[in-house]
Structures are given as C-alpha cells and as structure tokens.
Short mmCIF file of C-alpha atoms in Angstrom, two decimals:
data_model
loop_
_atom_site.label_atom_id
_atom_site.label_comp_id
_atom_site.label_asym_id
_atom_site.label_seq_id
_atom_site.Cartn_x
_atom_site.Cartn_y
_atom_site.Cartn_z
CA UNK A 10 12.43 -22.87 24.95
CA UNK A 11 12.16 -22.24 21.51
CA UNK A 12 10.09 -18.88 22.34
CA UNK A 13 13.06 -17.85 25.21
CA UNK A 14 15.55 -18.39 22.28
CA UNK A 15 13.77 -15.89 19.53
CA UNK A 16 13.35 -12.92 22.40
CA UNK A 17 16.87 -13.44 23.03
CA UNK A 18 17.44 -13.15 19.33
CA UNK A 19 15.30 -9.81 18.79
CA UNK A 20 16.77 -8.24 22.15
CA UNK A 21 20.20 -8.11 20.95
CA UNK A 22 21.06 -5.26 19.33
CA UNK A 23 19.06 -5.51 15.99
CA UNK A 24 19.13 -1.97 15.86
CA UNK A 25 21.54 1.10 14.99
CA UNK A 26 22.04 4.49 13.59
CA UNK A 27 23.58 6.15 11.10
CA UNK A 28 24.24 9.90 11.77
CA UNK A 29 21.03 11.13 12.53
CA UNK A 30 19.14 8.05 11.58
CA UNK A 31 18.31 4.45 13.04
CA UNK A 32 16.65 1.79 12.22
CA UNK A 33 15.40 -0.95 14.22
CA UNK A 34 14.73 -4.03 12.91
CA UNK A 35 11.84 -6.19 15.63
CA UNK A 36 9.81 -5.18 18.13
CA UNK A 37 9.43 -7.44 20.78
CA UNK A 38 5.90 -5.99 22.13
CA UNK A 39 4.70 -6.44 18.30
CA UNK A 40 6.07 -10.01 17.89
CA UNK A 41 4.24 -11.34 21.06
CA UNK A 42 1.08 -9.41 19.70
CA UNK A 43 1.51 -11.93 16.24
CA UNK A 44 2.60 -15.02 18.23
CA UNK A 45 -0.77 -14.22 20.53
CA UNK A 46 -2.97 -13.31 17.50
CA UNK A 47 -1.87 -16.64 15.67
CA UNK A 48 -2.55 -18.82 18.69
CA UNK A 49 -6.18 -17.69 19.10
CA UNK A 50 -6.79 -17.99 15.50
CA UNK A 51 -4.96 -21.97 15.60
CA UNK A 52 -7.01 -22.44 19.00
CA UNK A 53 -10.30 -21.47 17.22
CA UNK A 54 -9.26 -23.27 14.16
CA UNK A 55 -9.17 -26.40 16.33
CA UNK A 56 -11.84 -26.32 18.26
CA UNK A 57 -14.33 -25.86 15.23
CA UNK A 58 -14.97 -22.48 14.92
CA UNK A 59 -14.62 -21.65 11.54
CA UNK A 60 -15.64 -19.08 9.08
CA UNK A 61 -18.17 -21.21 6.54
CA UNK A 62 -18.26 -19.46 2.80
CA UNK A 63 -21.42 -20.23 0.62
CA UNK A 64 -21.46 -19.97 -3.31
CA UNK A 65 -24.44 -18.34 -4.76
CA UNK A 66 -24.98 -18.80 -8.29
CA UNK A 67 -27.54 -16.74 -10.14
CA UNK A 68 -29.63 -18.66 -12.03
CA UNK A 69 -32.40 -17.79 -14.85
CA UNK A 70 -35.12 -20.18 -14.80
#
C-alpha cells in the first residue's frame, strides 16, 4: 500500500517550468530501480551472503 501511496506521490505534478526551463523533481523509473537495488542487497544481506573484510597487519619479526 505503502509503495501505491509514494508512486502516487511522485506522479503528481512534481515538476514545472520556468520560461524556458523545468525542473523535475523524481523519476519514477529511477525510484523503482533504488527500491529494487535495495531489496536484493536486504535479500542477500539475509540470507548470509555477505562481503567478509580481513585486517592484515604487517609485522617485523
């Protein structure tokens, strides 16, 4: 619902011109793109796919 409720938001009218300029404030193709991106990233995040760091440090023995 929530996601029906934010296209509805971006969809109406958040954009206009001035003279020869406009400006446009969301895209809706670009939004779905980052609310698709962040899903895969919190569904690999779950199911234990993460990126492991390792600290190296230099030693002189």
């Amino acid at each position: 619902m929530l996601n029906v409720l934010a296209e509805a938001a971006i969809l109406k009218g958040q954009s206009y011109s001035i003279g020869s300029r406009s400006l446009s404030r969301a895209d809706l193709r670009e939004v779905k793109k980052a609310i698709d991106d962040l899903n895969k990233q919190l569904a690999a995040l779950r199911s234990g796919n993460q990126i492991t760091q390792h600290r190296v440090v230099p030693r002189d023995i």
